[in-house]
Short mmCIF file of C-alpha atoms in Angstrom, two decimals:
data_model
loop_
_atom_site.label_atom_id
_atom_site.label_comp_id
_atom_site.label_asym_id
_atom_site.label_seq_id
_atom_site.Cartn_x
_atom_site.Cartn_y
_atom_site.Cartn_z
CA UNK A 1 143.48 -18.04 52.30
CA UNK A 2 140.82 -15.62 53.30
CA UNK A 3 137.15 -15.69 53.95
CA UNK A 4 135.15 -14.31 51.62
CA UNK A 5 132.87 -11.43 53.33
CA UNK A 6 129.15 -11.03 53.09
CA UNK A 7 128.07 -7.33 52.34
CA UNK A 8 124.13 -9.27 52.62
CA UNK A 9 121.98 -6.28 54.56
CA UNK A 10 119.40 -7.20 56.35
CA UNK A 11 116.29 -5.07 56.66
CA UNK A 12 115.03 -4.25 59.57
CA UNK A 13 111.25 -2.79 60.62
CA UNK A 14 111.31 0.80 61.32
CA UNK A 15 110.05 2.27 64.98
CA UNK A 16 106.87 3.56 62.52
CA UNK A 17 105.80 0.62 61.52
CA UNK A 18 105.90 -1.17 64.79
CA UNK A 19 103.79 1.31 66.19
CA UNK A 20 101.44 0.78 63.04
CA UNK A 21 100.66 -2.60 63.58
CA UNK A 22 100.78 -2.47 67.25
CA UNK A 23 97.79 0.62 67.42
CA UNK A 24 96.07 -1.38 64.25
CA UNK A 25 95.78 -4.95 66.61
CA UNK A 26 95.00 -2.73 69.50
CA UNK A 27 92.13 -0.99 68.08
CA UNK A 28 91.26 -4.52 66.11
CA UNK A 29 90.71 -5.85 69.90
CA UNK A 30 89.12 -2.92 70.75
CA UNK A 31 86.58 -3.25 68.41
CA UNK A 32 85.86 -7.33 68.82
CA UNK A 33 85.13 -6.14 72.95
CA UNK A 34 82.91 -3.53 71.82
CA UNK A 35 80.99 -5.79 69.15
CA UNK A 36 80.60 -8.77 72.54
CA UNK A 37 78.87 -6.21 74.53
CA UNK A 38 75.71 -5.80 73.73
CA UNK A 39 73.22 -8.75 73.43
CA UNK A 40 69.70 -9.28 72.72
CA UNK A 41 67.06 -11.76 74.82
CA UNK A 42 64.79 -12.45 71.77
CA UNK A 43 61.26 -13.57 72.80
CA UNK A 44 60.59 -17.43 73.69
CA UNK A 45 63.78 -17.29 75.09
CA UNK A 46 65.21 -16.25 78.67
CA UNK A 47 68.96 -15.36 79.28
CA UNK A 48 71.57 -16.21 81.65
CA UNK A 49 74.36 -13.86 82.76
CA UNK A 50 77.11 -15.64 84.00
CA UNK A 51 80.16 -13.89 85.89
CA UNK A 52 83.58 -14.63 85.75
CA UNK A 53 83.30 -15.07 90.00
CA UNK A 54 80.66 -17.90 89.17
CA UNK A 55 77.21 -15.57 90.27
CA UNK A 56 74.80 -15.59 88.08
CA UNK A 57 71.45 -13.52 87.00
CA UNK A 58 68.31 -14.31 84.97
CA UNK A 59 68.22 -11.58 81.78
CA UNK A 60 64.83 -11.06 80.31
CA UNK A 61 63.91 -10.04 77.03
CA UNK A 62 65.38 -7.12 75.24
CA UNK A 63 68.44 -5.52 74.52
CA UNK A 64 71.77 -5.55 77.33
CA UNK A 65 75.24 -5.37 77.77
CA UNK A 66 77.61 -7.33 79.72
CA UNK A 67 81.63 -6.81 79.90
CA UNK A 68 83.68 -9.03 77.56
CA UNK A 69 86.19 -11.37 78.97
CA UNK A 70 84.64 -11.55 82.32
CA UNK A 71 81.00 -12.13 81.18
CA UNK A 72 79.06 -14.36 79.20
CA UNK A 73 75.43 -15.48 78.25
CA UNK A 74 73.60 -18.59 77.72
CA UNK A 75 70.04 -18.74 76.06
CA UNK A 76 67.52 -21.03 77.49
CA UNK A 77 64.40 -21.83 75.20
CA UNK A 78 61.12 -20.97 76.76
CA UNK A 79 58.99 -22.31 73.79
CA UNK A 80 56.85 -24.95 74.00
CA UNK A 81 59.28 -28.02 72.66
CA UNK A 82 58.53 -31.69 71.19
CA UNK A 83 60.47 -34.37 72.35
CA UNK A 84 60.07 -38.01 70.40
CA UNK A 85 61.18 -41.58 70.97
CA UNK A 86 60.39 -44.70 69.93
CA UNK A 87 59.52 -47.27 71.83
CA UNK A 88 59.51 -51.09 71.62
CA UNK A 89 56.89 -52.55 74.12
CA UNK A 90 55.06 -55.59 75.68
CA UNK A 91 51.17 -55.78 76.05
CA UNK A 92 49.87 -57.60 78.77
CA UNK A 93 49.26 -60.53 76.31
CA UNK A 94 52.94 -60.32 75.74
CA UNK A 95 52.63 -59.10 72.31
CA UNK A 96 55.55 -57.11 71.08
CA UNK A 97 54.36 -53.48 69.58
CA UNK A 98 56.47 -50.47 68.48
CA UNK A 99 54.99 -47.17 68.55
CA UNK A 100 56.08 -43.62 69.05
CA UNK A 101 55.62 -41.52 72.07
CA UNK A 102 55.80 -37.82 72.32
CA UNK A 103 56.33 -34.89 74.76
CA UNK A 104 55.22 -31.41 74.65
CA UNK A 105 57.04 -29.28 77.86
CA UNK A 106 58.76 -26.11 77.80
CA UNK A 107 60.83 -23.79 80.21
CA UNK A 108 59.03 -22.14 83.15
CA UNK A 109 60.15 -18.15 81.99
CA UNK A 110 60.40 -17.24 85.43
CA UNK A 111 62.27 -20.35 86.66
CA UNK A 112 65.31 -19.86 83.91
CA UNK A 113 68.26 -19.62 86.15
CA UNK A 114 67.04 -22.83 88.20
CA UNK A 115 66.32 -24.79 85.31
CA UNK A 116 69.84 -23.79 84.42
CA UNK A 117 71.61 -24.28 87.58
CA UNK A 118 69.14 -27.93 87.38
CA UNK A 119 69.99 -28.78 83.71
CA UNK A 120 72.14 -26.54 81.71
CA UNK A 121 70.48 -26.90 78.47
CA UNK A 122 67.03 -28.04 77.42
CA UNK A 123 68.87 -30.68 74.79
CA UNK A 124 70.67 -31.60 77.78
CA UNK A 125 67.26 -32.00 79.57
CA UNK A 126 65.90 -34.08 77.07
CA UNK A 127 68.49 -36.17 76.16
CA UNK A 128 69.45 -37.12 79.89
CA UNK A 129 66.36 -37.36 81.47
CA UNK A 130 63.00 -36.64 79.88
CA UNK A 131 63.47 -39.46 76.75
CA UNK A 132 64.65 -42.23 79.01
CA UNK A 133 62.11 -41.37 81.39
CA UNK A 134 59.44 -41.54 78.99
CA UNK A 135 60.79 -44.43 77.57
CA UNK A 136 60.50 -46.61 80.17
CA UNK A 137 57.10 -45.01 82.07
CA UNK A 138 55.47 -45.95 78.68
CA UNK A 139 57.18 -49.50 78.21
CA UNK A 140 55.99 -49.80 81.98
CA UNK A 141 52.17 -48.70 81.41
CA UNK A 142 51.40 -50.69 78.07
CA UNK A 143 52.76 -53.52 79.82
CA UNK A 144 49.55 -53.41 82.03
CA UNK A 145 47.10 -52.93 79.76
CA UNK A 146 45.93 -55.33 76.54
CA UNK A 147 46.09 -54.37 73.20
CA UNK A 148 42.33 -53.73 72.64
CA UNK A 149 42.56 -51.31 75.71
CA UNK A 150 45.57 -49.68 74.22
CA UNK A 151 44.01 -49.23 70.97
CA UNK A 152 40.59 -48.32 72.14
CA UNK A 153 41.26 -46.48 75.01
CA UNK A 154 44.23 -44.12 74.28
CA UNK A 155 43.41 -41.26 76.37
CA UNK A 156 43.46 -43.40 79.56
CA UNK A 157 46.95 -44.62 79.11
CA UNK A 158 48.28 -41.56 77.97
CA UNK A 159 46.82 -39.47 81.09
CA UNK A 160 48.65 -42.30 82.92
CA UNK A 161 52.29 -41.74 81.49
CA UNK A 162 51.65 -37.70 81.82
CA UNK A 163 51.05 -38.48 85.73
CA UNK A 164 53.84 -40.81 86.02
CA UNK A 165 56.40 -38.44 84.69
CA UNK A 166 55.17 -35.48 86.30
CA UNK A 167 55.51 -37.63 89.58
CA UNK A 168 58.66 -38.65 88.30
CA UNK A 169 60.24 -35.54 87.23
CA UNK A 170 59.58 -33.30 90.41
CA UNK A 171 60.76 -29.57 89.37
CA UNK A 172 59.18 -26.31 88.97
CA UNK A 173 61.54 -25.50 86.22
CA UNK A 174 59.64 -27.00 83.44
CA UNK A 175 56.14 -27.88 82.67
CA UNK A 176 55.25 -31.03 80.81
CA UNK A 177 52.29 -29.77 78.45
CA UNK A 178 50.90 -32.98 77.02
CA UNK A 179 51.76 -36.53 75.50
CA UNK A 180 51.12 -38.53 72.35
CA UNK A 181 51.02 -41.73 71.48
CA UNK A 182 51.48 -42.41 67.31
CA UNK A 183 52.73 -44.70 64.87
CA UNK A 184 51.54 -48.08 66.76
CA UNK A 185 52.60 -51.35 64.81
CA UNK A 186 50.93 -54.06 65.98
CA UNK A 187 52.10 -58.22 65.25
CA UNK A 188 51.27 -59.03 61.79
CA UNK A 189 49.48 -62.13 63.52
CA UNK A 190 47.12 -59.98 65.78
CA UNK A 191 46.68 -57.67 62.58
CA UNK A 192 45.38 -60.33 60.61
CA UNK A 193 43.01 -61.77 63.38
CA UNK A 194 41.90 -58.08 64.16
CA UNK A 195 41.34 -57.76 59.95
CA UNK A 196 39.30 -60.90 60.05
CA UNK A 197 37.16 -60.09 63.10
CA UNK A 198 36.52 -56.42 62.12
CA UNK A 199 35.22 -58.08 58.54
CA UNK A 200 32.70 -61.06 60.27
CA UNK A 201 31.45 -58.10 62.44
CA UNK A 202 30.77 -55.71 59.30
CA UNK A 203 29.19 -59.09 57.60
CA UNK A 204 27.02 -58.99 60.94
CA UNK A 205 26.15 -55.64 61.04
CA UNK A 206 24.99 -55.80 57.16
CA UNK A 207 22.63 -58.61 57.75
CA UNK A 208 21.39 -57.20 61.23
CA UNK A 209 20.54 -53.83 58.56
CA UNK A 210 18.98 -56.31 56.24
CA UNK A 211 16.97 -57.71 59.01
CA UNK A 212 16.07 -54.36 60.73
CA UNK A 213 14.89 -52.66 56.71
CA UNK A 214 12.64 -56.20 56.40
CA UNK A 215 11.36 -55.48 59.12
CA UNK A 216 10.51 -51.69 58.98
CA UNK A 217 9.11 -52.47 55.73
CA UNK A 218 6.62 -55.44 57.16
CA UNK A 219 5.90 -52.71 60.10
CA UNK A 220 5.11 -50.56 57.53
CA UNK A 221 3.12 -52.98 55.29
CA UNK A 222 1.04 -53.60 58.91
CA UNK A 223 0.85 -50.44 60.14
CA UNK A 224 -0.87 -49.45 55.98
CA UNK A 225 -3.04 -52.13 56.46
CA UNK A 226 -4.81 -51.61 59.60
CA UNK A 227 -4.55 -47.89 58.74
CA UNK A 228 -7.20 -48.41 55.46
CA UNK A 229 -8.62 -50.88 58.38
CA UNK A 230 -9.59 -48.20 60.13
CA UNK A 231 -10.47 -45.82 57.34
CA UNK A 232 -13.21 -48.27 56.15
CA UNK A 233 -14.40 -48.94 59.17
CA UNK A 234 -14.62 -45.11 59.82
CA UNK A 235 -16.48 -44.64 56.37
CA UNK A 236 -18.56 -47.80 57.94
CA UNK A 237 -19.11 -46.29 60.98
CA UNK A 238 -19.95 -43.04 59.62
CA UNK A 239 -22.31 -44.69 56.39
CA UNK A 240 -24.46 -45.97 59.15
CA UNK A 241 -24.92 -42.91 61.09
CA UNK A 242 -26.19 -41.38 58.13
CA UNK A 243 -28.71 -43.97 57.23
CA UNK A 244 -29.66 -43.65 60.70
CA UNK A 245 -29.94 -40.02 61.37
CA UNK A 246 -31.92 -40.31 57.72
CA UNK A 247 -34.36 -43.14 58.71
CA UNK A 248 -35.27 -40.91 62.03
CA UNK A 249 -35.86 -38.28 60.33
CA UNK A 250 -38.23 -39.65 58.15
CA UNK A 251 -39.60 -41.37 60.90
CA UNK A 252 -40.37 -37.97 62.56
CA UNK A 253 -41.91 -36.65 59.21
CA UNK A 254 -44.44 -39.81 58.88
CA UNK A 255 -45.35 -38.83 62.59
CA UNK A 256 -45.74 -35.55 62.00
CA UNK A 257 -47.79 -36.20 59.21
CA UNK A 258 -50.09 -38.71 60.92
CA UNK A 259 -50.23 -36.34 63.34
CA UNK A 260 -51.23 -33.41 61.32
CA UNK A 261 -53.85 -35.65 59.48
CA UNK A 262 -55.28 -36.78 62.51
CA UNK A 263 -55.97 -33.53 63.58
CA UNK A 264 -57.32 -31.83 60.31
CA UNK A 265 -59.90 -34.43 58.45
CA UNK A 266 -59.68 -31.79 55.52
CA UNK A 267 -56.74 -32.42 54.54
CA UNK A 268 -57.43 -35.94 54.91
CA UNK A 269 -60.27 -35.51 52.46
CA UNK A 270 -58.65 -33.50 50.26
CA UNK A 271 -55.97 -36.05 50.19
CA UNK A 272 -58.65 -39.17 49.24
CA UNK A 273 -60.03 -36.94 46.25
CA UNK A 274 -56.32 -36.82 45.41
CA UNK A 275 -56.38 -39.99 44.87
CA UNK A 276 -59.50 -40.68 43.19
CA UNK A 277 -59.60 -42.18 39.60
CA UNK A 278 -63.35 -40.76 39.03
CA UNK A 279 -64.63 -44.39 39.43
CA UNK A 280 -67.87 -45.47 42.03
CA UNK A 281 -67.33 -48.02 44.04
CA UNK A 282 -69.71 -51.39 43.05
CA UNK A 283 -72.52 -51.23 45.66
CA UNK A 284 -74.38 -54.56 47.20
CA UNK A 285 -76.95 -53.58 45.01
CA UNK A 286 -75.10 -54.64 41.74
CA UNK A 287 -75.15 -50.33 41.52
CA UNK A 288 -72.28 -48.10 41.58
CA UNK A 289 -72.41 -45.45 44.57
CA UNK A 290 -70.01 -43.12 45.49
CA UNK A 291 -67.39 -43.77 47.70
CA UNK A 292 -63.92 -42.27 47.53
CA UNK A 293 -60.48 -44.12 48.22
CA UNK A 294 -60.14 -44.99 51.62
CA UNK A 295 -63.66 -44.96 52.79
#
């Protein structure tokens, strides 16, 4: 019995279209190299040019080049950043509070490649050393102060944590720009007593109002008073003056008068016939003679 034979042919690639898809992948690799080469260093932002022999060199902004395969570039943040955690504290009174606490820093632009060499990455940063740190600075600082200070006096205990984790963190790398303290939740207990003090102390402050427009308006009432006081006594004052300027003055006529009389008897005479009513005086002899007023 014979075996059957197979005339199956089986197609095999021609030379051409080897060398068709060998000069297509070439020129396909060709072209991703060329597309890696350049790079751009936007602004904010400083680059890092790391070598396949491990050197590296700080790129600014701008456009560059580098060579694929043995090259490559890492972009470090230079903006200003905000870095948040919460935090779950103790006051002094050993009241338990929750509040937030907040970071502003950024990148040193001239200090890239040791921030790099320092940190890698500014998540990196962050997540391994700045939060904890500022976590437990700021657990640490409320802890010595009351709540009353902490609410009142803010600024003091933040200025604190910044100079803590500057002390803490000691690199020229990075600059820590400022810190904020938000979202504070106090004990519903110490809310309620700080509710009920803050309303007797309005209730205070109302009645010392009261007290202070009673008495402005009594002051006031007083000062009215004593102010037509003075205006009638003025008037007074000034009534009497006049009467007295007026009686000297006729004082001064009637002297000048008498005066003037005494020195003229005319007048004096001519004043007496004035005066007569045409009657004669009744003599001692029962007979009338003639006399005039006033002699």
């Amino acid at each position: 019995m014979s075996n059957p034979q197979t005339n199956t042919d089986v197609v095999k690639p021609t030379p051409t279209r080897k060398r068709f898809w060998g000069w297509l992948l070439f020129w396909a690799g060709l072209l991703a190299l060329l597309l890696n080469t350049p790079f751009i260093v936007k602004e904010g932002y400083v680059g890092i040019l790391n070598r396949i022999d491990q050197t590296q060199q700080p790129i600014g902004t701008g456009i560059h080049l580098k060579i694929p395969l043995l090259e490559s570039v890492q972009l470090l943040e230079t903006r200003t950043r905000l870095a948040s955690q919460p935090v779950q504290a103790f006051s002094q009174e050993q009241l338990a509070l929750t509040l937030k606490v907040s970071a502003h820093w950024h990148v040193q632009p001239a200090q890239g490649l040791a921030f790099y060499r320092e940190f890698q990455t500014p998540e990196q940063f962050e997540n391994r050393i700045l939060l904890p740190q500022l976590q437990a600075i700021t657990s640490k600082i409320i802890g010595q102060h009351d709540v009353a200070t902490l609410l009142g006096k803010q600024d003091s205990i933040i200025q604190d944590i910044y100079q803590t984790l500057n002390k803490t963190i000691l690199t020229n790398s990075l600059h820590i720009d400022s810190i904020q303290l938000d979202n504070i939740v106090l004990p519903e207990a110490y809310q309620k007593s700080v509710e009920a003090m803050l309303t007797e102390q309005n209730l205070a402050n109302t009645e010392r109002l009261k007290a202070d427009k009673d008495k402005a308006r009594v002051n006031a009432q007083l000062e009215t008073a004593e102010a037509e006081k003075t205006i009638k006594q003025t008037q007074a004052d000034a009534d009497a003056y006049v009467t007295l300027k007026k009686g000297e003055a006729e004082a001064q006529a009637i002297r000048l008068q008498v005066d003037a009389l005494q020195q003229n008897r005319t007048v004096v005479d001519y004043l007496r016939v004035r005066k007569w009513d045409g009657k004669l005086a009744p003599g001692m002899d029962g007979k009338n003679t003639w006399k005039l007023p006033g002699e």
